[in-house]
Amino acid sequence: MAWSEWIRTVEIEPSLYAADFARLGDQIDVLLRAGARVFHFDVGDGHFVEPITFGPIVLESIAPRVHPLGGVFDCHLMVDNPTRHFHQIAQAGGDSVTFHYEAVDDVPATIAVAREHGLQVGVAFNPETEPEDVVKVAGDADLVLCMSIKPGYSGQKFMDGALDRIARTRELLPDTIQLQVDGGIDIDNVRSVYDAGATLIVAGSAIFHREDLPRSYRRLVQALA
Ligand code: DX5
Ligand code: ZN
């Protein structure tokens, strides 16, 4: 299966980083029932980004409740040497890996390694990186991820200037590559992010730091209708 088959025009992707880990499986079930299909899984290594988040062993536990219902895992690797982890992530049930432009020397070669593992693949870039530099080397990717925060933590504010960068990236990218945005997305800015050209929209705290998860997820989806 490929990204083109996962995406229903646009996807709101719950970012599991913001979940309550004591109730992770239950929260995933609730969101699957509410209609979520693509789950964003943030791996942070304590080097490329400050925090250590979670990794393949967690994925392995939750994959059996997501895949049978048609859900997939979009793994955002905020790590140095991302290729080292591709095999384990694929084995654990990851469907797609997105590595950072800033973390590798050779983007096309890294994309090729992900494909060898049967993974879909994305290239993420930080706010200080020029979209032009990324687009030049990401031609073989399925998606490009424009960060709207400095990567590391959930719950940060959507950065000034992010909308312009999103629109600029969309303009530069071929139509075949999906544009993803991650960081600080909420009910007040989700529509502008979509209008600027994003088709994969990640939301962590705007879904999980709310009382009613299904309602928070559906409100974001409805804002794009
Ligand atoms: C942090 C992660 C994000 C994070 C988003 O760098 O990449 O996916 O969970 O969380 P919010 O939506 O709260 O900014
Ligand atoms: Zn992320």
Tab-separated table of C-alpha atoms and ligand atoms in Angstrom:
chain	number	residue	atom	x	y	z
A	1	MET	CA	0.000	0.000	0.000
A	2	ALA	CA	1.137	3.512	-0.747
A	3	TRP	CA	0.465	7.006	0.512
A	4	SER	CA	-1.726	7.662	-2.516
A	5	GLU	CA	-4.094	4.945	-1.229
A	6	TRP	CA	-4.012	6.053	2.411
A	7	ILE	CA	-4.917	9.674	1.866
A	8	ARG	CA	-8.589	10.666	1.639
A	9	THR	CA	-7.813	13.991	-0.085
A	10	VAL	CA	-6.445	15.296	3.203
A	11	GLU	CA	-5.594	13.542	6.472
A	12	ILE	CA	-5.562	14.846	10.009
A	13	GLU	CA	-2.909	12.691	11.656
A	14	PRO	CA	-3.089	12.276	15.437
A	15	SER	CA	0.455	12.601	16.795
A	16	LEU	CA	0.844	9.867	19.414
A	17	TYR	CA	3.622	11.830	21.086
A	18	ALA	CA	0.911	13.888	22.801
A	19	ALA	CA	-1.075	10.829	23.986
A	20	ASP	CA	-1.478	9.627	27.554
A	21	PHE	CA	0.842	6.612	27.432
A	22	ALA	CA	-0.929	4.886	30.304
A	23	ARG	CA	-3.948	4.688	27.991
A	24	LEU	CA	-2.272	4.596	24.594
A	25	GLY	CA	-4.116	1.592	23.150
A	26	ASP	CA	-7.519	2.887	24.278
A	27	GLN	CA	-6.883	6.346	22.864
A	28	ILE	CA	-5.877	4.828	19.524
A	29	ASP	CA	-9.063	2.695	19.464
A	30	VAL	CA	-11.225	5.718	20.151
A	31	LEU	CA	-9.577	7.698	17.358
A	32	LEU	CA	-9.852	4.804	14.904
A	33	ARG	CA	-13.573	4.690	15.645
A	34	ALA	CA	-13.772	8.442	15.127
A	35	GLY	CA	-12.318	7.931	11.646
A	36	ALA	CA	-8.581	8.513	12.049
A	37	ARG	CA	-6.533	6.368	9.734
A	38	VAL	CA	-2.978	7.730	9.675
A	39	PHE	CA	-1.152	7.863	13.009
A	40	HIS	CA	1.941	10.018	13.377
A	41	PHE	CA	4.658	8.295	15.438
A	42	ASP	CA	7.502	10.585	16.581
A	43	VAL	CA	10.825	8.964	17.319
A	44	GLY	CA	13.269	11.330	19.089
A	45	ASP	CA	16.778	10.123	19.948
A	46	GLY	CA	18.032	12.701	22.449
A	47	HIS	CA	20.665	13.840	19.892
A	48	PHE	CA	19.006	15.246	16.811
A	49	VAL	CA	16.343	16.536	19.167
A	50	GLU	CA	16.645	17.022	22.898
A	51	PRO	CA	14.086	14.491	24.134
A	52	ILE	CA	14.052	10.718	23.879
A	53	THR	CA	10.494	9.822	22.908
A	54	PHE	CA	9.661	6.229	21.974
A	55	GLY	CA	10.696	3.712	19.365
A	56	PRO	CA	10.001	0.414	17.591
A	57	ILE	CA	9.104	-1.618	20.691
A	58	VAL	CA	6.131	0.647	21.299
A	59	LEU	CA	5.152	0.440	17.651
A	60	GLU	CA	5.222	-3.328	17.873
A	61	SER	CA	2.642	-3.283	20.679
A	62	ILE	CA	0.183	-0.971	18.982
A	63	ALA	CA	0.491	-2.083	15.335
A	64	PRO	CA	-1.809	-5.126	15.794
A	65	ARG	CA	-4.721	-2.893	16.820
A	66	VAL	CA	-4.236	-0.403	13.996
A	67	HIS	CA	-3.414	-2.429	10.886
A	68	PRO	CA	-6.451	-4.771	10.933
A	69	LEU	CA	-8.706	-1.688	10.879
A	70	GLY	CA	-6.922	-0.193	7.889
A	71	GLY	CA	-4.793	2.253	9.890
A	72	VAL	CA	-1.160	3.035	9.146
A	73	PHE	CA	1.863	4.463	10.939
A	74	ASP	CA	3.678	7.461	9.604
A	75	CYS	CA	6.970	7.457	11.523
A	76	HIS	CA	8.683	10.813	11.941
A	77	LEU	CA	12.311	10.112	12.765
A	78	MET	CA	13.811	13.036	14.641
A	79	VAL	CA	17.104	11.177	14.881
A	80	ASP	CA	20.679	11.193	13.646
A	81	ASN	CA	21.633	8.314	11.332
A	82	PRO	CA	18.027	7.455	10.493
A	83	THR	CA	18.881	4.544	8.177
A	84	ARG	CA	20.110	2.561	11.192
A	85	HIS	CA	16.496	2.307	12.343
A	86	PHE	CA	14.660	1.516	9.098
A	87	HIS	CA	14.847	-2.257	9.459
A	88	GLN	CA	13.537	-2.316	13.027
A	89	ILE	CA	10.765	0.133	12.232
A	90	ALA	CA	9.630	-1.889	9.224
A	91	GLN	CA	9.697	-5.078	11.321
A	92	ALA	CA	7.719	-3.439	14.124
A	93	GLY	CA	4.919	-2.343	11.790
A	94	GLY	CA	5.961	1.084	10.528
A	95	ASP	CA	4.458	1.876	7.133
A	96	SER	CA	6.323	5.059	6.240
A	97	VAL	CA	9.474	6.752	7.524
A	98	THR	CA	10.176	10.455	7.353
A	99	PHE	CA	13.769	11.409	8.080
A	100	HIS	CA	15.243	14.893	8.424
A	101	TYR	CA	17.109	16.642	5.615
A	102	GLU	CA	19.452	18.042	8.300
A	103	ALA	CA	20.300	14.556	9.625
A	104	VAL	CA	21.698	12.932	6.476
A	105	ASP	CA	24.426	13.624	3.911
A	106	ASP	CA	22.695	12.025	0.958
A	107	VAL	CA	18.914	12.403	0.732
A	108	PRO	CA	18.325	10.321	-2.461
A	109	ALA	CA	20.457	7.456	-1.090
A	110	THR	CA	18.522	7.512	2.203
A	111	ILE	CA	15.220	7.411	0.308
A	112	ALA	CA	16.500	4.397	-1.639
A	113	VAL	CA	17.384	2.527	1.579
A	114	ALA	CA	13.877	3.135	2.972
A	115	ARG	CA	12.378	1.676	-0.211
A	116	GLU	CA	14.571	-1.423	0.105
A	117	HIS	CA	12.785	-2.010	3.411
A	118	GLY	CA	9.386	-1.710	1.757
A	119	LEU	CA	8.660	1.611	3.456
A	120	GLN	CA	7.008	4.704	2.055
A	121	VAL	CA	9.251	7.683	2.612
A	122	GLY	CA	9.265	11.355	3.490
A	123	VAL	CA	11.828	14.116	3.899
A	124	ALA	CA	11.328	16.565	6.782
A	125	PHE	CA	12.968	19.958	7.141
A	126	ASN	CA	13.385	22.393	10.001
A	127	PRO	CA	12.238	26.020	10.045
A	128	GLU	CA	15.754	27.370	9.352
A	129	THR	CA	16.243	25.181	6.257
A	130	GLU	CA	15.410	26.616	2.835
A	131	PRO	CA	12.574	24.753	1.090
A	132	GLU	CA	14.450	25.120	-2.229
A	133	ASP	CA	17.373	23.036	-0.920
A	134	VAL	CA	15.046	20.247	0.188
A	135	VAL	CA	12.904	20.133	-2.930
A	136	LYS	CA	16.036	19.835	-5.096
A	137	VAL	CA	16.922	16.450	-3.565
A	138	ALA	CA	13.541	15.037	-2.460
A	139	GLY	CA	12.189	14.156	-5.919
A	140	ASP	CA	11.930	10.419	-5.150
A	141	ALA	CA	10.070	10.861	-1.853
A	142	ASP	CA	6.337	10.343	-1.290
A	143	LEU	CA	6.040	13.323	1.015
A	144	VAL	CA	7.892	16.371	2.207
A	145	LEU	CA	7.340	17.530	5.789
A	146	CYS	CA	7.549	21.262	6.458
A	147	MET	CA	8.027	21.745	10.216
A	148	SER	CA	6.029	24.615	11.651
A	149	ILE	CA	7.898	24.409	14.970
A	150	LYS	CA	11.445	23.569	16.011
A	151	PRO	CA	11.194	19.768	16.304
A	152	GLY	CA	11.350	18.151	19.726
A	153	TYR	CA	8.219	18.706	21.747
A	154	SER	CA	4.436	18.686	21.400
A	155	GLY	CA	2.495	21.722	22.506
A	156	GLN	CA	4.601	24.472	20.917
A	157	LYS	CA	3.200	27.484	19.124
A	158	PHE	CA	2.831	27.501	15.318
A	159	MET	CA	5.725	29.688	14.130
A	160	ASP	CA	5.352	33.040	12.455
A	161	GLY	CA	6.207	32.710	8.805
A	162	ALA	CA	5.290	29.015	8.635
A	163	LEU	CA	2.318	29.595	6.334
A	164	ASP	CA	4.522	31.317	3.775
A	165	ARG	CA	7.039	28.488	3.905
A	166	ILE	CA	4.255	25.934	3.463
A	167	ALA	CA	2.895	27.754	0.419
A	168	ARG	CA	6.391	28.224	-1.045
A	169	THR	CA	7.177	24.525	-0.582
A	170	ARG	CA	3.889	23.503	-2.215
A	171	GLU	CA	4.685	25.688	-5.203
A	172	LEU	CA	8.104	24.131	-5.639
A	173	LEU	CA	7.013	20.509	-5.228
A	174	PRO	CA	5.700	18.329	-8.036
A	175	ASP	CA	2.008	17.377	-7.653
A	176	THR	CA	2.937	13.740	-7.036
A	177	ILE	CA	4.561	14.579	-3.674
A	178	GLN	CA	2.309	15.169	-0.663
A	179	LEU	CA	3.024	18.111	1.605
A	180	GLN	CA	2.870	17.435	5.330
A	181	VAL	CA	2.914	20.024	8.117
A	182	ASP	CA	3.719	19.289	11.765
A	183	GLY	CA	3.718	21.499	14.850
A	184	GLY	CA	1.352	23.871	16.584
A	185	ILE	CA	-1.691	23.046	14.482
A	186	ASP	CA	-5.056	23.691	16.097
A	187	ILE	CA	-8.634	24.538	15.279
A	188	ASP	CA	-7.741	28.180	14.596
A	189	ASN	CA	-5.020	27.610	11.991
A	190	VAL	CA	-5.795	24.179	10.473
A	191	ARG	CA	-7.814	25.644	7.624
A	192	SER	CA	-5.042	28.066	6.605
A	193	VAL	CA	-2.508	25.232	6.673
A	194	TYR	CA	-4.735	23.249	4.316
A	195	ASP	CA	-5.362	26.277	2.093
A	196	ALA	CA	-1.598	26.828	1.871
A	197	GLY	CA	-1.315	23.377	0.287
A	198	ALA	CA	-0.835	20.755	3.030
A	199	THR	CA	-2.585	17.403	2.566
A	200	LEU	CA	-1.116	15.647	5.618
A	201	ILE	CA	-1.748	17.654	8.752
A	202	VAL	CA	-0.328	16.474	12.063
A	203	ALA	CA	-2.033	17.378	15.335
A	204	GLY	CA	-0.771	16.381	18.771
A	205	SER	CA	-1.931	18.548	21.650
A	206	ALA	CA	-4.957	19.848	19.702
A	207	ILE	CA	-6.354	16.291	19.880
A	208	PHE	CA	-4.846	14.632	22.954
A	209	HIS	CA	-4.740	17.527	25.401
A	210	ARG	CA	-8.515	17.827	25.216
A	211	GLU	CA	-11.282	16.150	27.192
A	212	ASP	CA	-13.057	14.606	24.244
A	213	LEU	CA	-10.616	13.039	21.753
A	214	PRO	CA	-13.086	12.002	19.032
A	215	ARG	CA	-14.683	15.425	19.113
A	216	SER	CA	-11.313	17.217	18.869
A	217	TYR	CA	-10.284	15.007	15.956
A	218	ARG	CA	-13.607	15.502	14.127
A	219	ARG	CA	-13.596	19.256	14.616
A	220	LEU	CA	-10.238	19.459	12.854
A	221	VAL	CA	-11.515	17.269	10.016
A	222	GLN	CA	-14.706	19.329	9.709
A	223	ALA	CA	-12.740	22.577	9.560
A	224	LEU	CA	-11.396	21.354	6.203
A	225	ALA	CA	-14.780	20.383	4.732
B	1	DX5	C1	7.360	17.412	17.738
B	1	DX5	C2	6.669	16.411	16.858
B	1	DX5	C3	5.229	16.681	16.592
B	1	DX5	C4	4.391	16.936	17.833
B	1	DX5	C5	3.291	17.851	17.396
B	1	DX5	O1	8.511	17.895	17.210
B	1	DX5	O2	7.308	16.243	15.618
B	1	DX5	O3	4.641	15.664	15.802
B	1	DX5	O4	3.850	15.809	18.458
B	1	DX5	O5	2.563	18.258	18.495
B	1	DX5	P1	1.649	19.550	18.478
B	1	DX5	O6	0.591	19.291	17.429
B	1	DX5	O7	1.121	19.637	19.857
B	1	DX5	O8	2.525	20.702	18.097
B	2	ZN	ZN	6.237	14.844	14.267
